[in-house]
Coordinates of C-alpha atoms in Angstrom, one line a residue:
Chain P
X1 CA 0.0 0.0 0.0
X2 CA 1.2 3.5 -0.8
X3 CA 1.9 6.0 1.9
X4 CA -0.7 8.5 0.7
X5 CA -4.1 7.0 -0.3
X6 CA -6.6 8.0 -3.0
X7 CA -8.1 10.6 -0.6
X8 CA -5.0 12.7 -1.1
X9 CA -5.2 12.2 -4.8
X10 CA -8.9 13.2 -5.0
X11 CA -8.3 16.2 -2.7
X12 CA -5.5 17.6 -4.9
X13 CA -7.5 17.2 -8.1
X14 CA -10.5 18.9 -6.5
X15 CA -8.3 21.8 -5.3
X16 CA -6.8 22.3 -8.8
X17 CA -10.3 22.3 -10.1
X18 CA -11.4 24.9 -7.6
X19 CA -8.3 27.0 -8.5
X20 CA -9.7 27.1 -12.1
X21 CA -13.2 28.1 -10.8
X22 CA -12.3 31.3 -9.0
X23 CA -15.8 32.8 -9.0
X24 CA -17.8 29.6 -8.8
X25 CA -18.7 27.5 -5.8
X26 CA -19.5 24.0 -6.9
X27 CA -21.0 21.5 -4.6
X28 CA -19.2 18.4 -3.4
X29 CA -21.6 16.3 -5.6
X30 CA -20.9 18.3 -8.7
X31 CA -17.1 18.0 -8.0
X32 CA -17.4 14.3 -7.6
X33 CA -19.5 13.8 -10.7
X34 CA -17.1 16.0 -12.8
X35 CA -14.1 14.0 -11.6
X36 CA -15.7 10.6 -11.6
X37 CA -14.9 9.9 -8.0
X38 CA -17.3 8.5 -5.3
X39 CA -19.5 11.4 -4.0
X40 CA -19.9 10.2 -0.4
X41 CA -16.1 9.8 -0.1
X42 CA -15.5 13.2 -1.6
X43 CA -18.0 14.8 0.8
X44 CA -15.9 13.5 3.7
X45 CA -12.7 14.7 2.1
X46 CA -14.2 18.2 1.6
X47 CA -15.1 18.3 5.3
X48 CA -11.5 17.6 6.2
X49 CA -10.2 20.3 3.8
X50 CA -12.7 22.8 5.3
X51 CA -11.6 21.9 8.8
X52 CA -8.0 22.6 7.8
X53 CA -9.1 26.0 6.3
X54 CA -8.0 25.0 2.8
X55 CA -11.6 25.4 1.4
X56 CA -14.6 27.2 2.7
X57 CA -18.3 26.7 2.3
X58 CA -19.8 29.4 0.0
X59 CA -22.8 31.3 1.3
X60 CA -26.2 31.5 -0.3
X61 CA -28.5 29.3 -2.4
X62 CA -26.9 26.1 -3.7
X63 CA -23.7 27.1 -2.0
X64 CA -20.8 24.7 -2.5
X65 CA -17.1 25.2 -2.0
X66 CA -14.4 27.8 -2.7
X67 CA -10.7 27.8 -1.9
X68 CA -10.2 29.5 1.5
X69 CA -6.8 30.9 0.4
X70 CA -5.0 31.5 -2.9
X71 CA -3.7 28.4 -4.7
X72 CA -0.1 29.7 -4.1
X73 CA -0.7 29.3 -0.4
X74 CA -2.0 25.7 -0.5
X75 CA 1.0 23.3 -0.4
X76 CA 0.8 19.6 -1.2
X77 CA 1.9 18.9 2.3
X78 CA -0.9 20.9 3.9
X79 CA -3.4 18.9 1.7
X80 CA -1.9 15.5 2.7
X81 CA -1.8 16.4 6.4
X82 CA -5.4 17.8 6.2
X83 CA -6.8 14.7 4.5
X84 CA -4.8 11.9 6.2
X85 CA -3.4 13.4 9.3
X86 CA 0.3 13.8 10.0
X87 CA 1.4 10.3 8.7
X88 CA 4.8 9.1 9.8
X89 CA 7.3 7.4 7.6
X90 CA 8.5 5.2 10.4
X91 CA 7.2 4.3 13.8
X92 CA 10.0 3.7 16.3
X93 CA 9.1 0.9 18.7
X94 CA 12.3 1.4 20.7
X95 CA 13.8 -2.0 19.9
X96 CA 17.0 -0.9 21.6
X97 CA 15.2 -0.9 25.0
X98 CA 14.4 -4.6 24.6
X99 CA 18.0 -5.8 24.4
X100 CA 18.4 -8.9 26.6
X101 CA 21.5 -7.4 28.2
X102 CA 19.3 -4.9 30.1
X103 CA 17.4 -7.8 31.8
X104 CA 14.1 -6.1 31.5
X105 CA 15.4 -2.9 33.1
X106 CA 16.7 -0.7 30.2
X107 CA 18.5 2.5 31.1
X108 CA 16.8 5.8 30.3
X109 CA 17.6 6.4 26.6
X110 CA 20.0 9.2 25.9
X111 CA 18.7 10.9 22.8
X112 CA 16.8 9.5 19.8
X113 CA 17.6 6.0 18.4
X114 CA 20.1 6.4 15.5
X115 CA 17.9 4.4 13.1
X116 CA 14.9 6.5 14.0
X117 CA 16.9 9.7 13.4
X118 CA 17.8 8.5 9.8
X119 CA 14.1 7.8 9.1
X120 CA 13.1 11.2 10.4
X121 CA 15.7 12.9 8.1
X122 CA 14.2 11.0 5.2
X123 CA 10.7 12.0 6.2
X124 CA 11.9 15.6 6.4
X125 CA 13.3 15.6 2.9
X126 CA 9.9 14.2 1.6
X127 CA 7.9 16.8 3.5
X128 CA 10.2 19.7 2.4
X129 CA 9.5 18.7 -1.2
X130 CA 5.7 18.6 -0.6
X131 CA 5.6 21.8 1.3
X132 CA 7.6 23.6 -1.5
X133 CA 4.9 22.7 -4.1
X134 CA 1.5 24.3 -4.2
X135 CA -1.8 23.9 -6.0
X136 CA -0.9 26.9 -8.2
X137 CA 2.2 25.0 -9.5
X138 CA -0.2 22.4 -11.0
X139 CA -3.1 24.6 -11.9
X140 CA -1.1 27.2 -13.8
X141 CA 0.8 24.9 -16.2
X142 CA -2.4 22.9 -16.8
X143 CA -4.1 26.1 -17.9
X144 CA -1.2 27.0 -20.2
X145 CA -1.2 23.5 -21.7
X146 CA -4.9 23.5 -22.5
X147 CA -6.1 27.1 -22.4
X148 CA -9.6 26.1 -23.4
X149 CA -10.0 23.8 -20.4
X150 CA -11.0 26.4 -17.7
X151 CA -13.7 27.7 -20.0
X152 CA -15.2 24.2 -20.5
X153 CA -14.9 23.4 -16.9
X154 CA -16.6 26.7 -15.8
X155 CA -19.5 26.1 -18.2
X156 CA -20.0 22.5 -16.9
X157 CA -20.1 23.7 -13.3
X158 CA -22.3 26.6 -14.2
X159 CA -24.8 24.2 -15.6
X160 CA -24.6 22.1 -12.4
X161 CA -25.0 24.8 -9.8
X162 CA -28.3 26.5 -10.5
X163 CA -30.0 25.0 -7.5
X164 CA -29.3 22.2 -5.0
X165 CA -31.7 20.1 -7.0
X166 CA -29.8 20.5 -10.2
X167 CA -26.4 19.6 -8.7
X168 CA -26.4 16.1 -10.1
X169 CA -28.0 16.8 -13.5
X170 CA -25.8 17.0 -16.6
X171 CA -27.6 20.1 -17.9
X172 CA -29.4 22.6 -15.7
X173 CA -30.6 24.7 -18.7
X174 CA -29.2 27.7 -17.0
X175 CA -27.9 30.9 -18.6
X176 CA -24.3 30.3 -19.5
X177 CA -21.3 32.3 -18.3
X178 CA -19.6 34.9 -20.5
X179 CA -16.5 32.6 -20.7
X180 CA -18.3 30.3 -23.0
Chain V
X1 CA 0.0 3.5 9.8
X2 CA 3.6 4.4 9.1
X3 CA 5.1 3.9 5.6
X4 CA 7.7 1.5 6.9
X5 CA 6.6 -1.2 9.3
X6 CA 8.4 -2.9 12.2
X7 CA 9.9 -5.4 9.9
X8 CA 12.2 -2.6 8.6
X9 CA 13.0 -1.6 12.1
X10 CA 13.9 -5.1 13.2
X11 CA 16.0 -5.7 10.1
X12 CA 18.0 -2.5 10.6
X13 CA 18.7 -3.4 14.3
X14 CA 19.8 -6.9 13.3
X15 CA 22.1 -5.6 10.6
X16 CA 23.7 -3.2 13.1
X17 CA 24.1 -6.1 15.4
X18 CA 25.7 -8.2 12.8
X19 CA 28.1 -5.4 11.9
X20 CA 29.3 -5.6 15.6
X21 CA 29.8 -9.4 15.3
X22 CA 32.1 -9.5 12.3
X23 CA 33.5 -13.0 13.0
X24 CA 30.4 -14.6 14.5
X25 CA 27.4 -16.0 12.8
X26 CA 24.4 -15.9 15.2
X27 CA 21.2 -17.8 14.4
X28 CA 18.0 -16.0 13.7
X29 CA 16.7 -17.4 17.0
X30 CA 19.6 -15.9 19.0
X31 CA 19.3 -12.6 17.2
X32 CA 15.6 -12.5 18.1
X33 CA 16.2 -13.4 21.7
X34 CA 18.9 -10.9 22.0
X35 CA 16.7 -8.1 20.6
X36 CA 13.5 -9.1 22.2
X37 CA 11.6 -9.5 18.9
X38 CA 9.4 -12.4 17.7
X39 CA 11.6 -15.2 16.5
X40 CA 9.2 -16.5 13.8
X41 CA 8.8 -13.0 12.3
X42 CA 12.6 -12.4 12.4
X43 CA 13.2 -15.7 10.6
X44 CA 11.1 -14.5 7.7
X45 CA 12.9 -11.1 7.7
X46 CA 16.3 -12.9 7.6
X47 CA 15.1 -14.9 4.6
X48 CA 14.2 -11.7 2.8
X49 CA 17.6 -10.1 3.7
X50 CA 19.4 -13.2 2.4
X51 CA 17.4 -13.1 -0.9
X52 CA 18.5 -9.5 -1.4
X53 CA 22.1 -10.6 -0.7
X54 CA 22.5 -8.3 2.4
X55 CA 23.2 -11.3 4.7
X56 CA 24.4 -14.8 4.0
X57 CA 24.0 -18.1 5.8
X58 CA 27.2 -19.1 7.5
X59 CA 28.5 -22.6 6.7
X60 CA 29.2 -25.3 9.2
X61 CA 27.7 -26.5 12.5
X62 CA 25.2 -24.2 14.1
X63 CA 25.6 -21.8 11.3
X64 CA 23.6 -18.7 11.4
X65 CA 24.0 -15.4 9.6
X66 CA 26.7 -13.0 8.6
X67 CA 26.6 -9.7 6.6
X68 CA 27.0 -10.5 2.9
X69 CA 28.8 -7.2 2.3
X70 CA 30.5 -4.6 4.4
X71 CA 28.2 -2.3 6.6
X72 CA 29.3 0.6 4.4
X73 CA 27.7 -1.0 1.4
X74 CA 24.3 -1.7 3.0
X75 CA 22.1 1.4 2.7
X76 CA 18.9 1.9 4.6
X77 CA 17.1 2.0 1.3
X78 CA 18.4 -1.4 0.3
X79 CA 17.2 -2.8 3.6
X80 CA 13.7 -1.2 3.3
X81 CA 13.3 -2.4 -0.3
X82 CA 14.5 -5.9 0.7
X83 CA 12.1 -6.3 3.6
X84 CA 9.0 -4.6 2.3
X85 CA 9.5 -4.4 -1.4
X86 CA 9.6 -1.2 -3.4
X87 CA 6.8 0.7 -1.6
X88 CA 5.4 3.7 -3.3
X89 CA 4.6 7.0 -1.6
X90 CA 1.7 7.6 -3.9
X91 CA -0.4 5.4 -6.2
X92 CA -1.7 7.5 -9.1
X93 CA -5.2 6.2 -10.2
X94 CA -5.3 8.6 -13.1
X95 CA -8.2 10.7 -11.9
X96 CA -7.6 13.0 -14.9
X97 CA -8.8 10.3 -17.2
X98 CA -12.2 10.1 -15.5
X99 CA -13.2 13.7 -16.1
X100 CA -16.8 13.8 -17.3
X101 CA -15.9 16.1 -20.2
X102 CA -14.2 13.1 -21.9
X103 CA -17.6 11.2 -21.9
X104 CA -15.9 7.9 -21.0
X105 CA -13.4 8.2 -23.9
X106 CA -10.3 10.0 -22.5
X107 CA -7.6 11.0 -24.9
X108 CA -4.3 9.2 -24.6
X109 CA -2.5 11.1 -21.8
X110 CA 0.5 13.1 -22.8
X111 CA 3.1 12.6 -20.1
X112 CA 2.7 12.0 -16.4
X113 CA 0.0 13.6 -14.3
X114 CA 1.3 16.8 -12.7
X115 CA 0.2 15.7 -9.2
X116 CA 1.8 12.4 -9.6
X117 CA 5.1 14.0 -10.7
X118 CA 5.2 16.1 -7.5
X119 CA 4.7 13.0 -5.4
X120 CA 7.4 11.1 -7.3
X121 CA 9.8 14.0 -6.6
X122 CA 9.0 13.8 -2.9
X123 CA 9.5 10.1 -2.9
X124 CA 12.9 10.6 -4.7
X125 CA 14.1 13.0 -2.0
X126 CA 13.1 10.4 0.7
X127 CA 14.9 7.6 -1.2
X128 CA 18.0 9.7 -1.7
X129 CA 18.3 10.3 2.0
X130 CA 17.9 6.6 2.8
X131 CA 20.3 5.5 0.1
X132 CA 22.9 7.9 1.4
X133 CA 22.9 6.3 4.9
X134 CA 24.4 2.9 5.6
X135 CA 24.4 0.4 8.4
X136 CA 28.0 1.6 9.1
X137 CA 26.8 5.1 9.8
X138 CA 24.8 3.7 12.8
X139 CA 27.1 0.9 13.9
X140 CA 30.2 3.1 14.1
X141 CA 28.9 5.9 16.3
X142 CA 27.2 3.3 18.6
X143 CA 30.5 1.6 19.1
X144 CA 32.2 4.9 19.9
X145 CA 29.4 5.9 22.3
X146 CA 29.6 2.6 24.3
X147 CA 33.0 1.0 23.5
X148 CA 32.3 -1.9 25.8
X149 CA 29.1 -2.8 24.0
X150 CA 30.5 -4.9 21.2
X151 CA 32.5 -7.0 23.7
X152 CA 29.3 -7.7 25.8
X153 CA 27.4 -8.5 22.6
X154 CA 30.0 -10.8 21.3
X155 CA 30.2 -12.7 24.5
X156 CA 26.4 -13.1 24.7
X157 CA 26.3 -14.5 21.2
X158 CA 29.3 -16.7 21.8
X159 CA 27.4 -18.3 24.6
X160 CA 24.4 -18.8 22.4
X161 CA 26.0 -20.4 19.3
X162 CA 27.8 -23.5 20.5
X163 CA 25.3 -25.8 18.7
X164 CA 21.9 -25.5 17.2
X165 CA 20.5 -26.9 20.5
X166 CA 22.0 -24.2 22.6
X167 CA 20.7 -21.3 20.4
X168 CA 17.8 -20.5 22.7
X169 CA 19.6 -21.1 26.0
X170 CA 20.8 -18.1 28.1
X171 CA 24.1 -19.7 28.9
X172 CA 25.7 -22.4 26.8
X173 CA 28.6 -22.8 29.3
X174 CA 30.9 -22.5 26.3
X175 CA 34.5 -21.3 26.3
X176 CA 34.4 -17.5 26.0
X177 CA 36.0 -15.4 23.3
X178 CA 39.2 -13.5 23.8
X179 CA 37.3 -10.2 23.6
X180 CA 35.9 -10.8 27.0

């Protein structure tokens, strides 16, 4: 099993999506339908992202979600920690304390176990890389690569946010955005 | 759950132990008893380390294990990969291919998903750190910190390797090593 689960993957895709939808507030259901991910699972993920102040619930009728800060301020690390908690690379069970030479009465350890220290350094390298990359680093290049994409995306969400009832429909028959 | 399990922790402790026992070949049972870890589990771990050519079975009566290369040549990364396989930090499920705009017929992706690329870079930083640290980096300082330790350890294993029958006994009554 990988260290980060699909919840982190779904969360990052959703946040990139929200970065492309600056003035829209899609519902969790619409986001799930758009991305082809399980709606109930995504709803839980959105709650965690909201708790971590990475997204916020939009006010008003049919309100969904918006980014709570700019995409430049949302690091991959913050997303992973928000969705899965602060996962450790290595859990030290203090094997050194169990050495038979101690006869069940190990001395108080002086400092961290050397093996644990190496693992913490490796975890630190990984976390530095993830904290140095933001949602904007992904959303920007994607927009440059396929400039028409945000327009398409905005129109799709526009047609799925007329009212709570129309959230799951493929066409709400609503007036389209000027970006069309 | 942490990325690396206790098997990696046990393996690293055993290898540091073996680095301190250059001219001895303790059995898996003796190593398990010494470290206070489950013998059956450690036996499986030793088999994986042997398969990866990090340890080798010693020849002759009561033969146990020796390092298959010098401690300087055994990186933390090699140990982790040997014991748990090449574990990924992130498993990309290609969410981008499921976008509803593709109507179930996504185009052939051009290049790797941007989110996946960030995760691979983070994994690479972690692996670099682990591949740059060896068993010798831990075994050496430990020996300097407690110079008497290797002597104690050697004597304990000496008294637990007289014959396969005495592997689990606390005192084989055997002639002690000159290091005593």
